[in-house]
PDB file of N, CA, C and O in Angstrom:
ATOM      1  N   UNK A   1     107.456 111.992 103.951  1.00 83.00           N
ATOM      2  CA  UNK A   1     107.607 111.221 102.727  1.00 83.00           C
ATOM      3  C   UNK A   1     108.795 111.793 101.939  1.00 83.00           C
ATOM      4  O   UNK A   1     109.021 112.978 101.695  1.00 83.00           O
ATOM      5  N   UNK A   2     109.568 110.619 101.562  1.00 93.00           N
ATOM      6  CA  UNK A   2     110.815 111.219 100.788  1.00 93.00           C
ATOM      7  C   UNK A   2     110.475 112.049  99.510  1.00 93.00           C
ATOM      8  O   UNK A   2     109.330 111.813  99.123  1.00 93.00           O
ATOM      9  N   UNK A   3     111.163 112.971  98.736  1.00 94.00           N
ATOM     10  CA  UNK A   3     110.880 113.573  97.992  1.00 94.00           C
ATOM     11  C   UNK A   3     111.945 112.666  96.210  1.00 94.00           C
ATOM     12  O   UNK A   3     111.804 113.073  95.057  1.00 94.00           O
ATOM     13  N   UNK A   4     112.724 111.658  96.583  1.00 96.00           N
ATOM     14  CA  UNK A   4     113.589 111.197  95.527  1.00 96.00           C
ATOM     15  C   UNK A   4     112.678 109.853  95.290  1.00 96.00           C
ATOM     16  O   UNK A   4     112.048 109.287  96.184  1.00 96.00           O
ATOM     17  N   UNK A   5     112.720 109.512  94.126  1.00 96.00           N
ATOM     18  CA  UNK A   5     111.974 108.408  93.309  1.00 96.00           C
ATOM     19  C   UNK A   5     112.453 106.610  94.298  1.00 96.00           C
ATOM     20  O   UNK A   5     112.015 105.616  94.876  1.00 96.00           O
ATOM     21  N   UNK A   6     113.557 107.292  93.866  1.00 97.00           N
ATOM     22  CA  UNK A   6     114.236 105.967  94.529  1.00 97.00           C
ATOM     23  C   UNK A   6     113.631 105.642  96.062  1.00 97.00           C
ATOM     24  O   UNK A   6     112.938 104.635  96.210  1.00 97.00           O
ATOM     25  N   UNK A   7     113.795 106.153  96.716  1.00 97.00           N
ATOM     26  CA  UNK A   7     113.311 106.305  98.255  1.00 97.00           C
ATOM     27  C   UNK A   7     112.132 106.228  98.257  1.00 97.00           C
ATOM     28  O   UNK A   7     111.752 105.284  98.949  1.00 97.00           O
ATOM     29  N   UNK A   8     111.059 106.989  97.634  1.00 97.00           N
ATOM     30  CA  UNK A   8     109.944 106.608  97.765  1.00 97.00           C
ATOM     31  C   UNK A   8     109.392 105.308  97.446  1.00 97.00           C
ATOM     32  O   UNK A   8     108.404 104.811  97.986  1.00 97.00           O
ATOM     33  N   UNK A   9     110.111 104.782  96.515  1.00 97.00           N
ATOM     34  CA  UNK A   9     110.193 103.186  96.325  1.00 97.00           C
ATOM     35  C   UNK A   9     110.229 101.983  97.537  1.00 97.00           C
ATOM     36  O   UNK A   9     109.496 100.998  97.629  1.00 97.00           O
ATOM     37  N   UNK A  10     111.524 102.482  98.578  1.00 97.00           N
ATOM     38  CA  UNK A  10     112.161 102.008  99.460  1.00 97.00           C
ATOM     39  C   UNK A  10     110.747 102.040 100.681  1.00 97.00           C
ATOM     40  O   UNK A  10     110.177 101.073 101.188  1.00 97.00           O
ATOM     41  N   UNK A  11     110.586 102.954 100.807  1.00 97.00           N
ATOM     42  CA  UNK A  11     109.190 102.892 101.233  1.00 97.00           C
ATOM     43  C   UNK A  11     108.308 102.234 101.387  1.00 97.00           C
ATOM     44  O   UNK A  11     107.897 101.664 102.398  1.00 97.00           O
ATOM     45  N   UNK A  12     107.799 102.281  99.962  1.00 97.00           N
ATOM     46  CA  UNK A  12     106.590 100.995  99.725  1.00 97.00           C
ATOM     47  C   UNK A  12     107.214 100.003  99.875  1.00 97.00           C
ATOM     48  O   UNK A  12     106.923  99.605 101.003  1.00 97.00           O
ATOM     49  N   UNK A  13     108.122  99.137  99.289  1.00 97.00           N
ATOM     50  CA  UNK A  13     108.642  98.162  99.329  1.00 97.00           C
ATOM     51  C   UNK A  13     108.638  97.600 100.786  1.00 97.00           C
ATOM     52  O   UNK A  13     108.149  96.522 101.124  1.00 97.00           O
ATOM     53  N   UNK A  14     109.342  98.623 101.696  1.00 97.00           N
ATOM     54  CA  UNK A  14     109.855  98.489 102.721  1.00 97.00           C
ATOM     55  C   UNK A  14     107.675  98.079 104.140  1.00 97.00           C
ATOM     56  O   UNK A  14     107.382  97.364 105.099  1.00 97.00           O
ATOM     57  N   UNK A  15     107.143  98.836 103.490  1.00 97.00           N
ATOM     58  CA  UNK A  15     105.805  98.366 104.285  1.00 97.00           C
ATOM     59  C   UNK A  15     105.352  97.417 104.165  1.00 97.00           C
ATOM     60  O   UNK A  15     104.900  96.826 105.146  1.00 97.00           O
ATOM     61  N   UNK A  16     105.277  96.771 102.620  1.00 97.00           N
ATOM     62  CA  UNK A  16     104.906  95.810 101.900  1.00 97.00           C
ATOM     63  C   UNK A  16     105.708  94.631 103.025  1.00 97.00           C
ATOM     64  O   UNK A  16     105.062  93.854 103.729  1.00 97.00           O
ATOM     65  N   UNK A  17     107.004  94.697 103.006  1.00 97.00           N
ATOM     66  CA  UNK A  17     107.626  93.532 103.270  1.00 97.00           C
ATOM     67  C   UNK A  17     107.235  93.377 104.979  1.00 97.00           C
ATOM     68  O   UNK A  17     107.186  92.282 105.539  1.00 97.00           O
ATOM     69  N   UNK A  18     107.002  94.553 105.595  1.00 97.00           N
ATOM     70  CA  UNK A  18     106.989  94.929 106.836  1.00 97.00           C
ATOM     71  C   UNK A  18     106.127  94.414 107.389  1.00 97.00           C
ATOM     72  O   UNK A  18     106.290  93.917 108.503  1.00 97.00           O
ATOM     73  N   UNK A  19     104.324  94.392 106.383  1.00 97.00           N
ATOM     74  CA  UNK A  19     103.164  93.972 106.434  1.00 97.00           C
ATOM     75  C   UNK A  19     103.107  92.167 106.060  1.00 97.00           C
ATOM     76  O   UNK A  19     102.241  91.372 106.425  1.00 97.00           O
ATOM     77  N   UNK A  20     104.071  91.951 105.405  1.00 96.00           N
ATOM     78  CA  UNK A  20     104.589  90.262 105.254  1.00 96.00           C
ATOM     79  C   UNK A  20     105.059  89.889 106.562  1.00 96.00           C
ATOM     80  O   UNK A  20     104.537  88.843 106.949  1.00 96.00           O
ATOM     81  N   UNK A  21     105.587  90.223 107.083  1.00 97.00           N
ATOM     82  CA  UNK A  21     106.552  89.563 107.972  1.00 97.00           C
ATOM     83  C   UNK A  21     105.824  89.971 109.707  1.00 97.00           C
ATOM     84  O   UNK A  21     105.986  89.283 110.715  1.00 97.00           O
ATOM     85  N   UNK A  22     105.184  91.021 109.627  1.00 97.00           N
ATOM     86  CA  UNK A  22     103.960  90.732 110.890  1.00 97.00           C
ATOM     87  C   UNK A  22     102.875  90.058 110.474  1.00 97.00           C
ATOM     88  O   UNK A  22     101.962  89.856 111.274  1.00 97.00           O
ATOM     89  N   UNK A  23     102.834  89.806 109.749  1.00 97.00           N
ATOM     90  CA  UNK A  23     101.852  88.424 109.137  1.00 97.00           C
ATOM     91  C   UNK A  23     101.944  86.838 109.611  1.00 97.00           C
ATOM     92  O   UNK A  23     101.077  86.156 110.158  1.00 97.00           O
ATOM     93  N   UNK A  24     103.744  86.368 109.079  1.00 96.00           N
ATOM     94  CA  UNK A  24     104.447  85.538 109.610  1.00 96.00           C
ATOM     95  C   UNK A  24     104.285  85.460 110.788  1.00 96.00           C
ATOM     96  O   UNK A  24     103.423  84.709 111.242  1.00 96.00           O
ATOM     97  N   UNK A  25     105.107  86.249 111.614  1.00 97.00           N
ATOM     98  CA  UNK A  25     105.425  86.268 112.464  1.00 97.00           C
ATOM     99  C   UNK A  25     104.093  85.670 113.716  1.00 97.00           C
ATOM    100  O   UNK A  25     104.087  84.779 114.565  1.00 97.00           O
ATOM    101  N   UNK A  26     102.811  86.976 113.133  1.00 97.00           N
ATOM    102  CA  UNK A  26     101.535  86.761 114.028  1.00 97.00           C
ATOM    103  C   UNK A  26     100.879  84.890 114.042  1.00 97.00           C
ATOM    104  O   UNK A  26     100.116  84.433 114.894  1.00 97.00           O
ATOM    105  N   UNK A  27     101.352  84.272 113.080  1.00 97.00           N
ATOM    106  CA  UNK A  27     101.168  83.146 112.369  1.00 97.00           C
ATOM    107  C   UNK A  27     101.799  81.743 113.026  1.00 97.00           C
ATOM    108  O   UNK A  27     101.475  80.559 112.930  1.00 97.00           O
ATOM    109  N   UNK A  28     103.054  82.584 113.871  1.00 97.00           N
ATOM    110  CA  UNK A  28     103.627  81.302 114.392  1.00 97.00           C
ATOM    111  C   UNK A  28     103.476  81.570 116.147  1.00 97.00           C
ATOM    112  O   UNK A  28     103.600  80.785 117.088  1.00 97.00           O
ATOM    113  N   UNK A  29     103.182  82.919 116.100  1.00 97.00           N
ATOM    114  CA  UNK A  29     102.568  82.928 117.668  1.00 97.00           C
ATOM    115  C   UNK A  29     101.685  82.369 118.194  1.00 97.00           C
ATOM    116  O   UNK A  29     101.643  82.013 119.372  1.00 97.00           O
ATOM    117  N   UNK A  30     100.592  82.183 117.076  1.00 97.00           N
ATOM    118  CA  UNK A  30      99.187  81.798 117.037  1.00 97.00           C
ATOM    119  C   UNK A  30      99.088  80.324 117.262  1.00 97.00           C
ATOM    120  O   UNK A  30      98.250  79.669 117.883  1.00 97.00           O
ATOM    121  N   UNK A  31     100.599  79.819 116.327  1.00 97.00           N
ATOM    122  CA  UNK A  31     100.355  78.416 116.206  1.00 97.00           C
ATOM    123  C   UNK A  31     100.964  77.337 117.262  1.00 97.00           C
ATOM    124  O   UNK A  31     100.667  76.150 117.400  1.00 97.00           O
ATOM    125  N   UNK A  32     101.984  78.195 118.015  1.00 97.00           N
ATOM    126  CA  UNK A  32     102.221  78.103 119.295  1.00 97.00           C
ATOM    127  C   UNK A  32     101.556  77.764 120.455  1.00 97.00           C
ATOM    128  O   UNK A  32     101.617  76.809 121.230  1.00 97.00           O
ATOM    129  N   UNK A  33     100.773  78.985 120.371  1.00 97.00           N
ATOM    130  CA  UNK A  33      99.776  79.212 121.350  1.00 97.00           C
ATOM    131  C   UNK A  33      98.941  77.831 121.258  1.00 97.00           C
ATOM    132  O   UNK A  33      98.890  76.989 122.155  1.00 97.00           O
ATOM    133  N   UNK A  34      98.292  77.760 119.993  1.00 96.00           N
ATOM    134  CA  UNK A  34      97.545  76.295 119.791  1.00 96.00           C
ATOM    135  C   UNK A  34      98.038  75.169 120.516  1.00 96.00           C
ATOM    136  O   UNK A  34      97.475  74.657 121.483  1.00 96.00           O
ATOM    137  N   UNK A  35      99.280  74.752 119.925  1.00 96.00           N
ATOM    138  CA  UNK A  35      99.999  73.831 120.372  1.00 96.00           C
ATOM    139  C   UNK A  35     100.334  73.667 121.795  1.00 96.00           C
ATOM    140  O   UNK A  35     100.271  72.512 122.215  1.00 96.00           O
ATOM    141  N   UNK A  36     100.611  74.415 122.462  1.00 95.00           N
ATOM    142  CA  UNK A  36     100.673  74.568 124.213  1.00 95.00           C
ATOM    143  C   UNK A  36      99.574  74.602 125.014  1.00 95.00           C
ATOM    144  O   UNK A  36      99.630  74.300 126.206  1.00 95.00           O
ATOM    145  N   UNK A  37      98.544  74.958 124.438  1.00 95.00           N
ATOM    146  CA  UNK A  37      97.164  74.059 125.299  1.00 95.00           C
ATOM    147  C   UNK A  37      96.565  72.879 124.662  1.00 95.00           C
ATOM    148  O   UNK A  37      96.082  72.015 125.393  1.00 95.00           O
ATOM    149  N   UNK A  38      96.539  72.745 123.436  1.00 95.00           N
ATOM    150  CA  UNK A  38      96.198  71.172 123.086  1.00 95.00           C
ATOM    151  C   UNK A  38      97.340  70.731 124.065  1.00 95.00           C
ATOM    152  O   UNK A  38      97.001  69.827 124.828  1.00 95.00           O
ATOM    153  N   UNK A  39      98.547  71.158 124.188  1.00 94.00           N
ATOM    154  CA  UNK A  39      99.602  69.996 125.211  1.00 94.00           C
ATOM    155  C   UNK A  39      99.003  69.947 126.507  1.00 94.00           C
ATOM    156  O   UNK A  39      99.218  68.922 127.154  1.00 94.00           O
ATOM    157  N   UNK A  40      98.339  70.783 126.992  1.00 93.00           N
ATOM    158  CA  UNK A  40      98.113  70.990 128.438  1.00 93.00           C
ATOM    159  C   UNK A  40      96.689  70.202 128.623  1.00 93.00           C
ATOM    160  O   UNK A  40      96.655  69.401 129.558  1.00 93.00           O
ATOM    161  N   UNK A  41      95.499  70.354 127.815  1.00 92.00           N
ATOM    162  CA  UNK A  41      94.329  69.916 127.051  1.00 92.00           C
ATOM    163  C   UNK A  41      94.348  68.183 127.167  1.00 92.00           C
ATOM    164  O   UNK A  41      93.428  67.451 127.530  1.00 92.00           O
ATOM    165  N   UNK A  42      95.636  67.838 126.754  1.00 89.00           N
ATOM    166  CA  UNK A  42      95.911  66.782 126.220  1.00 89.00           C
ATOM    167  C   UNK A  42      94.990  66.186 125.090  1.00 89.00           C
ATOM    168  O   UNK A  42      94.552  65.076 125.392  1.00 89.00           O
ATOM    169  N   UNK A  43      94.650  66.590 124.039  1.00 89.00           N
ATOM    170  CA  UNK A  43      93.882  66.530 123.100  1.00 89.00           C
ATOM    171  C   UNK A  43      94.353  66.003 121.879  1.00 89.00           C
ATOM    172  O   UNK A  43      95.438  66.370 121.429  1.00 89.00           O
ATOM    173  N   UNK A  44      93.604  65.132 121.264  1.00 91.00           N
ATOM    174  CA  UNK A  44      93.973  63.929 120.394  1.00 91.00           C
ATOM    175  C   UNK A  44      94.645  65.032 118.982  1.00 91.00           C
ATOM    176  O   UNK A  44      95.723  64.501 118.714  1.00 91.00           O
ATOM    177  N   UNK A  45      94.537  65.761 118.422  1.00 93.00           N
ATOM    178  CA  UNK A  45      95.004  66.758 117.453  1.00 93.00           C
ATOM    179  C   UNK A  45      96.289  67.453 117.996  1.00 93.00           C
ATOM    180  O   UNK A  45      97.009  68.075 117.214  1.00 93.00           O
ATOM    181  N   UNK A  46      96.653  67.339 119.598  1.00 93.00           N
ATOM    182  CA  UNK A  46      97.903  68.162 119.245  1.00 93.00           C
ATOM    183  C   UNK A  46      98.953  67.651 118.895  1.00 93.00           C
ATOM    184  O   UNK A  46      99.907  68.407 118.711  1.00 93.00           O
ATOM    185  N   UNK A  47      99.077  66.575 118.742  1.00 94.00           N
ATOM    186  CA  UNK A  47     100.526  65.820 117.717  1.00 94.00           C
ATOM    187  C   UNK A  47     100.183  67.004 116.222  1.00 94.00           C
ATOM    188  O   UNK A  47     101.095  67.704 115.782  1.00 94.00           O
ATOM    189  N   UNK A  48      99.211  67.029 115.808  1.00 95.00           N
ATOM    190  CA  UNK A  48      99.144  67.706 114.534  1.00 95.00           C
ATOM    191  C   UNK A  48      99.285  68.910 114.299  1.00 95.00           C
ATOM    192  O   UNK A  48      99.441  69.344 113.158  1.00 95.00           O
ATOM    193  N   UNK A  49      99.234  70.028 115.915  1.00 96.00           N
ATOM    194  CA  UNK A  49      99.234  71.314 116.040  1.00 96.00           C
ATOM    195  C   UNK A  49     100.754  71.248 116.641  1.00 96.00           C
ATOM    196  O   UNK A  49     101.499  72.224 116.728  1.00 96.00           O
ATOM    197  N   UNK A  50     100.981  70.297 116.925  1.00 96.00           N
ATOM    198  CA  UNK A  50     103.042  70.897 117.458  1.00 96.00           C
ATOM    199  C   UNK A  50     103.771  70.449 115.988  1.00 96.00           C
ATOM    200  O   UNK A  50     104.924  70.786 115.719  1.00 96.00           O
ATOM    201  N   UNK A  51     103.055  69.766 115.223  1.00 96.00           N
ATOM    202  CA  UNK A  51     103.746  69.928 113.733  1.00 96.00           C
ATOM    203  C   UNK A  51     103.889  71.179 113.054  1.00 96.00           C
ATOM    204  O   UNK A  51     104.807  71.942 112.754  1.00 96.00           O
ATOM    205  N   UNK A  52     102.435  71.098 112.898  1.00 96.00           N
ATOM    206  CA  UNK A  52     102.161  73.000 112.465  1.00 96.00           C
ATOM    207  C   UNK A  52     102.983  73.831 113.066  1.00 96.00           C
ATOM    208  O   UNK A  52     103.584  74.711 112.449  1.00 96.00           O
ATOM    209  N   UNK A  53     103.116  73.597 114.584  1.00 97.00           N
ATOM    210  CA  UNK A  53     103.500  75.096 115.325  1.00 97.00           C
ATOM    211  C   UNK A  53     105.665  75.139 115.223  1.00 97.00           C
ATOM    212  O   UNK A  53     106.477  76.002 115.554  1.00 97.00           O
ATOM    213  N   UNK A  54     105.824  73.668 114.572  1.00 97.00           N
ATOM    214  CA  UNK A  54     107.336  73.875 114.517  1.00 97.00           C
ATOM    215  C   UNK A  54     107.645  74.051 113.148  1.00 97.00           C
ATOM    216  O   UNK A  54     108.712  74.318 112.596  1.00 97.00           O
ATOM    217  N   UNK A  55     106.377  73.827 112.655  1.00 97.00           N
ATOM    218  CA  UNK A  55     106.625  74.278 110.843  1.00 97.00           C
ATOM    219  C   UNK A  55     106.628  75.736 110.672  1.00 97.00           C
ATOM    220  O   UNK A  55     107.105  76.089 109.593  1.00 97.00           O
ATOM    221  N   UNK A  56     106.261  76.593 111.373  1.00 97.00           N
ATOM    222  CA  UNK A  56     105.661  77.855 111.525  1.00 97.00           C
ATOM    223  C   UNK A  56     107.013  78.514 111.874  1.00 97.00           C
ATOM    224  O   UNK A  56     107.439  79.539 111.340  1.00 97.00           O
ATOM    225  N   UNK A  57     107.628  77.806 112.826  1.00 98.00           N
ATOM    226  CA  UNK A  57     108.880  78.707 113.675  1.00 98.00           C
ATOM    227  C   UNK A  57     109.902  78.575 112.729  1.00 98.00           C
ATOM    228  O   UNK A  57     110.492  79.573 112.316  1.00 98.00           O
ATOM    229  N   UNK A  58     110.262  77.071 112.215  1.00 97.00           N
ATOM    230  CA  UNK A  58     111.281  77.151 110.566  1.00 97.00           C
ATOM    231  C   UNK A  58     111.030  77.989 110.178  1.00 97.00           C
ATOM    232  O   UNK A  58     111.864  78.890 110.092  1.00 97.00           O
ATOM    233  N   UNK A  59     109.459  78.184 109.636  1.00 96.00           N
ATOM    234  CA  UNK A  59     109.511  79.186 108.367  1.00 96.00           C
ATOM    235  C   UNK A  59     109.954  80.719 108.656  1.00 96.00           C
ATOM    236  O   UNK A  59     110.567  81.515 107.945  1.00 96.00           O
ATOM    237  N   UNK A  60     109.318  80.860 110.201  1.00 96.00           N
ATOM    238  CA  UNK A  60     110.055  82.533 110.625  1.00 96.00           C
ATOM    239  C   UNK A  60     111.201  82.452 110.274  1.00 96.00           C
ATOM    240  O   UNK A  60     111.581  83.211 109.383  1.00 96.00           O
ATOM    241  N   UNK A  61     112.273  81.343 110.965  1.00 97.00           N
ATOM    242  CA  UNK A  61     113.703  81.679 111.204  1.00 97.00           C
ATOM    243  C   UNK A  61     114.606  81.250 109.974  1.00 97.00           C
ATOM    244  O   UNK A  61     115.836  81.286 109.927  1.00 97.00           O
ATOM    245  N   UNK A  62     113.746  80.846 109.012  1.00 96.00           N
ATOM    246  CA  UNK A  62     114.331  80.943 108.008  1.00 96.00           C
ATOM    247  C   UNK A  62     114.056  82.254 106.880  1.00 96.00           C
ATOM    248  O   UNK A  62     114.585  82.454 105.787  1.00 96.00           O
ATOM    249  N   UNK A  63     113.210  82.894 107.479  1.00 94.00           N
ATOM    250  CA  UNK A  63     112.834  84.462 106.511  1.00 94.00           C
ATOM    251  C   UNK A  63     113.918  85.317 107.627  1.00 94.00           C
ATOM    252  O   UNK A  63     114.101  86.440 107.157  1.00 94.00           O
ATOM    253  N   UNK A  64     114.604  85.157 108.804  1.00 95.00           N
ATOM    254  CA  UNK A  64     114.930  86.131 109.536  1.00 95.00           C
ATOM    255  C   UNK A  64     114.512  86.779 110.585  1.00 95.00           C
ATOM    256  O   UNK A  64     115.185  87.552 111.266  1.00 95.00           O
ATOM    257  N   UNK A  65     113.027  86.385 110.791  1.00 96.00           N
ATOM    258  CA  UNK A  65     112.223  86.822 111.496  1.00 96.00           C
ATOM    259  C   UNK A  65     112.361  86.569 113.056  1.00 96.00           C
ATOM    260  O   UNK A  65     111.770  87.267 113.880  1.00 96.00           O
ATOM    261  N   UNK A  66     113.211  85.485 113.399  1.00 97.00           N
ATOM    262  CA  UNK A  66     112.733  85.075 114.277  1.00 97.00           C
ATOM    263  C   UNK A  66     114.969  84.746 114.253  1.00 97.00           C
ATOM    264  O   UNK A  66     115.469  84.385 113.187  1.00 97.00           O
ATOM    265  N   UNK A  67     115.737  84.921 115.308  1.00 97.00           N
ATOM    266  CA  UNK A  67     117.412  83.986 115.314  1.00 97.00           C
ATOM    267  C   UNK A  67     117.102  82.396 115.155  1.00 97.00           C
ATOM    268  O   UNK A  67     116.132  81.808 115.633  1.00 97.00           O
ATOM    269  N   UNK A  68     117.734  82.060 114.683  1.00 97.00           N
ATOM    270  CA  UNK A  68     117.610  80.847 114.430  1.00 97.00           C
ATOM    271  C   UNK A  68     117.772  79.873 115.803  1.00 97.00           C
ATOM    272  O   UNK A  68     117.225  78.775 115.910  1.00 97.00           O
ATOM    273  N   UNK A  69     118.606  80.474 116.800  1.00 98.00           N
ATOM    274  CA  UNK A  69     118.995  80.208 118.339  1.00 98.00           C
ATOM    275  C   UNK A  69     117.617  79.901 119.006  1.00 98.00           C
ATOM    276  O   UNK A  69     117.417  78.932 119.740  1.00 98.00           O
ATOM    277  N   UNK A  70     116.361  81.180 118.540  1.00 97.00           N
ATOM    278  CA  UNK A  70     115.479  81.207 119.283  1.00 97.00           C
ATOM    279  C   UNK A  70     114.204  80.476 118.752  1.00 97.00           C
ATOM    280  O   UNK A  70     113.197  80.193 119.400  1.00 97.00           O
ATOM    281  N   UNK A  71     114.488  80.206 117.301  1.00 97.00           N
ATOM    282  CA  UNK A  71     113.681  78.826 116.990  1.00 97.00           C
ATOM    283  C   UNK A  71     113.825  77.552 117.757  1.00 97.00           C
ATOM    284  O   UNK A  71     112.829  77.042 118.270  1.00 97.00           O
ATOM    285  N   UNK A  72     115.170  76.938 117.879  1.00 98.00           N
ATOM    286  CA  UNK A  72     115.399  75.724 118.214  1.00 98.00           C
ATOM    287  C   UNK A  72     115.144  75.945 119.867  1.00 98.00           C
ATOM    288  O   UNK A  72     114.823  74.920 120.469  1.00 98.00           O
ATOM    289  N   UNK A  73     115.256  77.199 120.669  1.00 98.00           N
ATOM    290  CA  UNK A  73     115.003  77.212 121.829  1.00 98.00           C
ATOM    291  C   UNK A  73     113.699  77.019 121.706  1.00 98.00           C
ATOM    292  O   UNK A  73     113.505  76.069 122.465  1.00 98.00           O
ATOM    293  N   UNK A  74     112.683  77.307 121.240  1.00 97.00           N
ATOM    294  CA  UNK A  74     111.251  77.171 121.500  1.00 97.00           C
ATOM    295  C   UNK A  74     110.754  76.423 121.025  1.00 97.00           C
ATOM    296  O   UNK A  74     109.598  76.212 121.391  1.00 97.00           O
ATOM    297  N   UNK A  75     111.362  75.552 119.885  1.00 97.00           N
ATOM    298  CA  UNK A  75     110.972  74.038 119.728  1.00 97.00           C
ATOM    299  C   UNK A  75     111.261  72.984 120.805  1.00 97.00           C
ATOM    300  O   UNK A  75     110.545  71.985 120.878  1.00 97.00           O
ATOM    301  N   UNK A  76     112.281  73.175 121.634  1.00 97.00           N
ATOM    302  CA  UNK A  76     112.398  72.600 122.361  1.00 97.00           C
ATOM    303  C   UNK A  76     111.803  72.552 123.609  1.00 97.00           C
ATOM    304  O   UNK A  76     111.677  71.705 124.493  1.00 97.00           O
ATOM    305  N   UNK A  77     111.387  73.992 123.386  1.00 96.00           N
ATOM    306  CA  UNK A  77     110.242  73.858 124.762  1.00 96.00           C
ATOM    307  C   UNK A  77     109.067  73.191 124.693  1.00 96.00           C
ATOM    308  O   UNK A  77     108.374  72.830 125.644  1.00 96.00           O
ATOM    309  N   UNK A  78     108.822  73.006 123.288  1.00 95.00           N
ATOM    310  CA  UNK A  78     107.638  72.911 122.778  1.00 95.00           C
ATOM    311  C   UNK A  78     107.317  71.003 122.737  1.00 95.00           C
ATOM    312  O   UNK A  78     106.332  70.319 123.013  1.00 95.00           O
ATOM    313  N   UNK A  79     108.551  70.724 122.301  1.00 95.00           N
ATOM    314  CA  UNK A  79     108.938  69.326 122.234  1.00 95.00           C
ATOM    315  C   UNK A  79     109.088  68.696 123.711  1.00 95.00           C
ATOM    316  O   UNK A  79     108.813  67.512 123.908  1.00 95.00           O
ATOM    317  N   UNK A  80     109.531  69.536 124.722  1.00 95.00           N
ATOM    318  CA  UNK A  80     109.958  69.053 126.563  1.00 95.00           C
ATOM    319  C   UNK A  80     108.223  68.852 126.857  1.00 95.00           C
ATOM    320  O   UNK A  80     107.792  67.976 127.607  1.00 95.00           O
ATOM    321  N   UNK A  81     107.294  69.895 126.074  1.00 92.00           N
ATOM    322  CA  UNK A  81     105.895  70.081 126.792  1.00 92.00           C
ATOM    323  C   UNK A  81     105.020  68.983 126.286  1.00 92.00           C
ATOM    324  O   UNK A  81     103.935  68.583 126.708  1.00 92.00           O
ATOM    325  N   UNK A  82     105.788  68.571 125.233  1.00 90.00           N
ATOM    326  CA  UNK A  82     104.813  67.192 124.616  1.00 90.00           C
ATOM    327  C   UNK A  82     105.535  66.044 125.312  1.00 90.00           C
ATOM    328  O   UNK A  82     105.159  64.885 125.143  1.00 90.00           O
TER     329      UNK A  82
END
């Protein structure tokens, strides 16, 4: 643990945001996942779970979380599977 005010700040801050963003992140894996067996499933709700699951990947790759390259790559997989 740092011993300067400032840094110890950087710290918390820095877990806080750390603990946000594996949050996200776990959030659009999840919603993925959904979406690729309702596709396989063929199940009347997954039009509504490949919404969710490409709303999910924006929101990563627009916090950073995710290249923006590798959003549109996995929407598109996602979109080829529907």
């Amino acid at each position: 643990m740092p011993n300067i005010k400032s840094a110890i700040k950087r710290v918390k801050v820095a877990e806080k945001a750390n603990a946000a963003n594996v949050q996200v992140k776990s959030a659009m894996r999840t919603a993925i996942k959904k979406a690729e067996t309702a596709l396989v499933a063929k199940d009347e709700n997954a039009a509504e779970l490949l919404t969710a699951a490409v709303k999910s990947v924006d929101k990563a790759a627009s916090k950073g979380l995710i290249h923006k390259n590798a959003a549109s790559r996995t929407k598109a997989r996602l979109m080829k599977k529907a």
